[in-house]
XYZ file of C-alpha atoms in Angstrom:
421
model
C -53.486 83.694 -48.047
C -55.003 87.220 -47.125
C -56.635 89.160 -48.739
C -55.705 88.650 -52.270
C -57.717 90.942 -54.131
C -56.128 93.799 -52.352
C -52.428 92.003 -51.821
C -50.789 90.709 -55.229
C -50.668 90.913 -58.609
C -53.525 89.357 -61.150
C -50.386 86.885 -61.983
C -49.677 85.901 -58.145
C -53.612 85.594 -57.734
C -53.942 82.891 -61.162
C -50.774 80.864 -58.858
C -52.683 80.916 -56.226
C -56.114 80.001 -57.492
C -54.187 76.857 -59.015
C -52.968 75.507 -55.478
C -55.899 75.890 -53.275
C -59.271 76.750 -55.389
C -59.552 79.900 -54.376
C -62.531 82.144 -55.624
C -61.078 85.497 -55.679
C -63.726 88.391 -53.935
C -63.189 91.818 -51.577
C -65.569 91.713 -48.910
C -67.921 89.372 -48.446
C -72.074 88.836 -46.788
C -73.926 85.662 -45.935
C -77.262 86.575 -44.530
C -80.713 84.818 -44.186
C -77.559 82.185 -42.094
C -78.225 80.044 -39.131
C -74.948 80.748 -37.400
C -73.580 78.795 -34.695
C -70.885 81.031 -33.280
C -69.251 78.435 -30.773
C -69.584 81.617 -28.325
C -71.735 82.631 -25.351
C -74.027 83.476 -28.266
C -74.878 80.055 -29.545
C -76.657 80.212 -32.345
C -78.295 82.738 -34.374
C -81.233 82.590 -36.724
C -81.981 84.234 -40.012
C -78.378 86.364 -39.149
C -76.224 88.171 -41.203
C -71.891 88.330 -41.275
C -69.185 90.505 -43.289
C -66.060 89.399 -44.034
C -63.585 91.873 -45.185
C -59.816 92.043 -45.231
C -59.355 88.206 -44.112
C -61.343 89.009 -40.949
C -64.962 88.878 -39.643
C -65.928 92.862 -39.417
C -69.672 92.828 -38.834
C -72.091 90.182 -36.903
C -76.234 91.153 -37.957
C -75.289 94.874 -39.045
C -78.612 97.167 -38.955
C -77.529 97.442 -43.230
C -75.348 94.451 -44.603
C -72.676 96.116 -47.814
C -70.781 94.275 -49.239
C -69.068 93.492 -52.874
C -70.478 90.002 -52.837
C -73.973 89.154 -50.722
C -74.593 84.993 -50.329
C -77.688 84.203 -49.357
C -77.905 81.372 -47.156
C -81.707 80.096 -47.379
C -81.303 79.745 -43.932
C -78.772 77.423 -43.933
C -75.950 76.250 -41.309
C -73.240 78.202 -40.727
C -70.053 77.167 -38.534
C -66.509 78.512 -37.750
C -64.005 75.814 -39.506
C -63.124 73.567 -37.714
C -59.398 73.246 -35.972
C -57.708 69.937 -36.085
C -54.790 69.171 -34.342
C -52.208 66.392 -33.298
C -51.625 65.085 -36.284
C -48.901 65.436 -39.512
C -50.860 67.480 -42.293
C -48.205 68.363 -44.390
C -45.776 66.339 -43.037
C -46.183 62.953 -44.448
C -48.268 62.049 -47.762
C -47.486 58.554 -48.019
C -46.477 56.628 -44.829
C -45.117 53.297 -46.418
C -43.217 55.853 -47.759
C -40.033 57.616 -45.999
C -39.091 60.091 -47.632
C -42.754 61.306 -47.654
C -42.349 60.929 -43.826
C -40.601 64.411 -42.535
C -42.495 64.582 -39.030
C -39.672 62.644 -36.795
C -36.471 62.294 -36.369
C -33.892 59.920 -34.209
C -31.959 63.733 -33.202
C -35.273 65.675 -32.683
C -35.651 67.613 -29.452
C -37.063 70.735 -28.092
C -36.161 72.995 -30.458
C -37.562 70.425 -33.541
C -39.432 72.955 -35.721
C -41.590 70.555 -37.682
C -43.243 73.434 -39.934
C -40.199 73.787 -41.686
C -41.049 71.007 -43.914
C -44.993 71.623 -44.109
C -46.320 70.761 -47.943
C -49.174 73.292 -48.232
C -49.522 71.215 -51.592
C -50.098 67.991 -49.988
C -52.679 66.243 -51.651
C -54.112 65.222 -48.229
C -55.048 69.117 -47.566
C -58.466 69.343 -49.858
C -59.459 66.167 -48.352
C -59.146 67.798 -44.829
C -61.066 70.616 -46.233
C -64.150 68.305 -47.616
C -64.995 67.645 -43.766
C -64.770 71.722 -42.696
C -60.931 71.758 -41.374
C -60.161 75.303 -41.860
C -57.149 74.875 -39.946
C -54.835 72.719 -38.459
C -52.222 72.008 -35.356
C -49.663 70.053 -36.538
C -46.932 68.219 -34.447
C -43.702 66.049 -34.808
C -43.930 62.791 -33.226
C -40.185 62.879 -32.322
C -37.591 60.254 -31.573
C -35.333 59.148 -29.052
C -36.045 61.986 -26.356
C -39.308 62.249 -24.899
C -39.041 65.774 -26.083
C -40.870 65.472 -29.516
C -40.479 68.952 -30.742
C -42.555 72.335 -31.595
C -46.482 72.165 -32.694
C -47.357 74.859 -35.378
C -50.687 75.721 -36.253
C -51.418 76.051 -40.348
C -54.386 77.290 -42.570
C -55.981 74.852 -45.247
C -55.841 77.438 -47.405
C -53.701 75.203 -49.794
C -50.778 78.449 -50.778
C -47.152 78.662 -50.288
C -47.739 81.272 -48.657
C -50.295 79.860 -45.951
C -50.246 81.147 -42.729
C -47.960 79.106 -40.695
C -48.319 80.279 -36.957
C -44.842 78.663 -35.413
C -43.895 77.528 -31.965
C -47.426 77.308 -31.051
C -46.985 74.383 -28.780
C -43.883 72.135 -27.506
C -44.638 68.062 -27.606
C -43.867 65.878 -25.048
C -44.047 61.871 -25.305
C -44.638 60.169 -21.508
C -46.018 56.928 -20.089
C -45.325 53.577 -20.586
C -41.754 53.041 -22.436
C -40.862 49.222 -24.205
C -37.559 49.717 -22.411
C -36.475 51.754 -19.186
C -39.046 53.131 -16.351
C -41.858 56.064 -17.384
C -40.135 57.134 -13.984
C -36.605 58.253 -15.690
C -38.883 59.896 -18.079
C -41.272 62.199 -15.467
C -38.163 62.744 -14.145
C -36.246 63.891 -17.111
C -39.205 66.728 -17.611
C -38.978 67.652 -14.081
C -35.170 67.639 -13.943
C -35.460 69.835 -17.747
C -37.810 72.308 -16.533
C -36.204 72.806 -12.741
C -32.668 73.365 -14.649
C -34.112 76.512 -16.801
C -35.984 77.836 -14.369
C -32.912 78.135 -11.901
C -31.288 79.116 -15.083
C -33.775 82.217 -15.310
C -33.355 83.122 -11.836
C -30.397 83.361 -12.028
C -29.463 85.420 -15.285
C -27.194 87.882 -14.869
C -29.014 91.438 -16.522
C -26.193 92.007 -18.197
C -24.991 88.569 -19.543
C -25.079 89.200 -22.666
C -25.471 85.141 -23.903
C -27.512 84.881 -26.785
C -29.797 82.591 -25.413
C -30.025 79.282 -27.744
C -33.879 78.370 -29.490
C -34.328 75.558 -26.216
C -33.330 78.235 -23.429
C -36.408 80.563 -25.609
C -38.333 77.700 -25.803
C -37.946 76.543 -22.218
C -38.627 80.530 -21.061
C -42.036 80.368 -22.738
C -42.990 77.173 -21.432
C -41.851 78.201 -17.575
C -43.808 81.960 -18.022
C -47.225 79.732 -19.234
C -47.023 81.351 -22.676
C -46.383 78.324 -24.476
C -48.418 74.707 -23.715
C -46.334 71.768 -22.745
C -48.546 69.306 -24.498
C -47.966 66.058 -22.994
C -48.702 62.519 -24.536
C -50.177 60.561 -21.478
C -52.854 58.371 -21.032
C -52.844 56.564 -16.865
C -54.276 58.013 -14.416
C -51.682 57.825 -12.306
C -49.276 59.476 -15.026
C -51.963 62.364 -15.122
C -51.690 62.819 -11.114
C -48.074 63.570 -11.542
C -47.821 65.643 -14.345
C -50.594 68.152 -11.997
C -48.122 68.338 -9.609
C -45.275 69.639 -12.226
C -48.251 71.789 -13.023
C -49.035 73.566 -9.583
C -44.824 72.967 -8.978
C -43.981 74.934 -12.562
C -46.768 77.221 -13.451
C -46.865 75.483 -16.597
C -49.559 75.896 -19.402
C -50.439 71.762 -19.241
C -52.557 70.377 -22.039
C -52.383 66.629 -22.098
C -53.256 64.677 -25.247
C -54.474 60.933 -25.578
C -55.791 60.511 -22.025
C -57.765 56.954 -22.078
C -57.746 57.085 -18.189
C -58.538 60.966 -17.614
C -61.902 60.189 -16.621
C -60.611 58.170 -13.749
C -59.330 61.274 -12.840
C -61.304 64.010 -14.299
C -62.547 65.919 -11.170
C -58.275 66.495 -10.547
C -58.065 67.692 -14.019
C -60.916 70.369 -13.924
C -59.684 71.613 -10.585
C -56.313 71.845 -12.254
C -57.838 73.472 -15.619
C -56.012 71.530 -17.362
C -57.285 70.866 -21.077
C -57.265 67.427 -23.020
C -56.988 66.258 -26.449
C -58.980 63.400 -27.097
C -60.305 60.797 -29.444
C -64.101 60.925 -29.454
C -63.722 56.791 -31.062
C -61.063 56.234 -28.851
C -63.055 53.152 -27.619
C -60.343 49.937 -26.724
C -57.886 49.459 -24.844
C -54.028 49.563 -26.521
C -52.448 49.251 -23.164
C -52.574 48.900 -19.702
C -52.231 52.524 -19.669
C -55.419 52.809 -21.047
C -57.788 50.514 -20.112
C -60.674 53.070 -19.596
C -60.918 54.174 -23.012
C -64.484 54.700 -24.086
C -66.870 56.487 -25.873
C -68.595 57.759 -23.487
C -65.507 59.656 -21.985
C -65.742 63.246 -24.239
C -69.282 63.969 -22.708
C -68.175 63.056 -19.083
C -65.006 65.051 -19.894
C -67.569 67.992 -20.778
C -70.132 67.518 -17.929
C -67.462 67.154 -15.595
C -65.954 70.590 -16.109
C -62.828 69.627 -18.624
C -62.217 71.866 -21.247
C -62.237 68.790 -24.402
C -60.668 69.032 -27.509
C -61.419 65.978 -30.432
C -58.701 64.980 -32.498
C -58.789 62.012 -34.990
C -57.158 59.150 -33.746
C -55.429 55.953 -36.155
C -53.691 57.516 -38.850
C -55.160 61.288 -38.467
C -53.159 62.803 -41.265
C -54.789 60.950 -43.370
C -58.224 61.048 -42.007
C -58.856 64.627 -40.711
C -62.035 64.703 -42.526
C -63.791 62.526 -40.330
C -63.211 64.965 -37.378
C -66.774 66.352 -37.758
C -68.120 62.899 -37.253
C -66.166 61.825 -34.621
C -67.646 65.064 -32.969
C -71.102 63.530 -34.117
C -70.743 60.146 -32.276
C -69.096 62.511 -28.970
C -72.624 63.960 -29.429
C -74.333 60.520 -29.216
C -72.870 59.292 -26.691
C -73.347 61.804 -23.708
C -71.344 65.501 -25.409
C -73.421 68.496 -25.935
C -73.672 69.575 -29.412
C -72.327 72.939 -28.615
C -69.673 71.505 -26.599
C -68.981 69.276 -29.514
C -68.606 72.184 -31.619
C -66.568 73.869 -29.899
C -64.194 70.907 -29.333
C -62.871 71.839 -32.860
C -63.258 75.140 -32.807
C -63.268 77.845 -30.236
C -61.571 75.328 -27.702
C -58.902 74.778 -29.603
C -58.389 78.813 -30.638
C -58.378 79.086 -27.087
C -55.423 76.239 -25.770
C -53.479 77.437 -29.108
C -53.570 81.258 -28.870
C -55.677 81.183 -32.310
C -57.411 84.185 -33.952
C -59.563 81.712 -35.454
C -62.321 79.101 -34.377
C -65.535 81.500 -33.306
C -67.800 83.857 -35.178
C -66.805 87.066 -33.864
C -65.968 90.422 -34.515
C -62.646 90.480 -35.039
C -61.352 86.591 -35.550
C -60.097 85.224 -38.512
C -62.829 85.145 -41.132
C -62.294 81.127 -41.387
C -66.442 80.264 -42.614
C -68.072 76.500 -43.414
C -71.189 76.836 -45.121
C -72.835 73.561 -44.937
C -75.847 71.737 -46.554
C -77.116 70.674 -43.400
C -76.029 69.512 -39.822
C -72.440 69.558 -39.887
C -72.304 66.166 -37.621
C -74.593 64.587 -39.650
C -72.753 62.128 -42.006
C -75.489 62.993 -44.978
C -74.398 66.927 -45.049
C -71.474 68.610 -46.925
C -69.873 71.677 -47.359
C -71.277 74.094 -49.346
C -68.767 77.150 -49.679
C -65.385 77.442 -47.595
C -63.820 80.278 -46.393
C -60.294 80.624 -44.743
C -58.978 84.314 -44.488
C -62.578 85.425 -45.801
C -61.513 83.607 -49.119
C -63.443 80.659 -51.118
C -61.284 77.781 -51.187
C -62.222 74.269 -52.934
C -63.257 71.045 -51.412
C -62.185 69.772 -54.417
C -60.225 66.787 -54.023
C -58.005 64.313 -55.758
C -60.377 61.559 -54.581
C -62.963 63.562 -56.366
C -60.753 63.841 -59.433
C -59.941 60.557 -59.804
C -63.971 59.770 -59.475
C -64.683 61.996 -62.358
C -61.447 60.542 -64.605
C -62.788 57.178 -64.139
C -67.288 57.641 -64.171
C -66.138 59.984 -67.603
C -66.570 58.637 -70.840
C -63.361 59.081 -72.770
C -60.898 58.548 -75.758
C -57.908 57.675 -74.017
C -57.142 54.592 -72.727
C -58.980 53.453 -69.390
C -55.389 53.246 -67.875
C -54.373 56.624 -67.940
C -53.425 57.900 -64.618
C -51.389 61.689 -66.392
C -52.766 63.993 -63.724
C -51.183 67.215 -63.063
C -49.101 68.004 -59.478
C -50.948 71.140 -58.780
C -53.961 70.352 -60.223
C -54.193 66.822 -57.315
C -53.211 70.046 -54.519
C -56.101 71.370 -55.654
């Protein structure tokens, strides 16, 4: 939802406000802030930031000029957090099949899960309460090892949300309930090899229109599209490093509970790792090295770490900041944890956000205190330079049942548009 005040009529702005709780503004500045940039600049104290037309336009200008100026009074300001590896907007109630759209038995390389993304999901405002402004949504696929295509979405809650399609190809390897992991890895290698051969032999005069799979695999083989592979066991990770070397793919490991065993190999191969900081118990023989120390150990080894919420991630994205705080308590640096939920995610998935820099999307969050502390809250939030609400359905239900009313206590009539705000 970019620069609503300049791009849409008043009626459309009103519709957007209903959906996302956005507060309209033109240029905006925050002054006297403690800015955690998530860049090499680190932390800037008593600093200012200017946002206009959905982008960050200035940091610490000699003179601050904007339509609205907010005095942070020393409060912490960070980039909006970027969640990943979940089905936000693709599932509403896990136990209700009709509200699950992240997978299909026939899903494969060309499965574009963004077609089902629901910007009015009641889970989105709850995620915003945790400082999350963007998300990498991923399919869970079907019978094939190829789960489909990930997408990046902003969490403005608008039906005009910015959606970055084909952000990555998601693959599931490792242990199988039936059959051998060797077969699945061989399937991946054969697919890469077949498309590499096809590309090398393609006649320049060939007028055959490439399929979606052809286009996706071409991007994967050129390194333009990350190949996110869900895998846990150290031996499997070593085999995937060989695949990266053979085909030159932009490999990203997901899950990777055993990554600490081969962390030096991963760092040398320059492979990012997406992990849950709270993954501390083995779920199988593949993940015997799950431990609360893993995020810190990988960071110290030079691995680019991305933190994600484990378990029922779509319904608990709010807790991403708590998980990052736990990663810090178990050995990760505070700035490393911040980057693991902001700039590192942006770097891996090619997102123009995740850091306080001129030219980046104006996804900015002001906090009451340290965002990794459980007692802190979001004070104000901006997505693409427009302020959005952090009021969730849970807040409305709390207010409904703790406020005196003449209506019956069992009254539950809440407007859908209000739920989504």
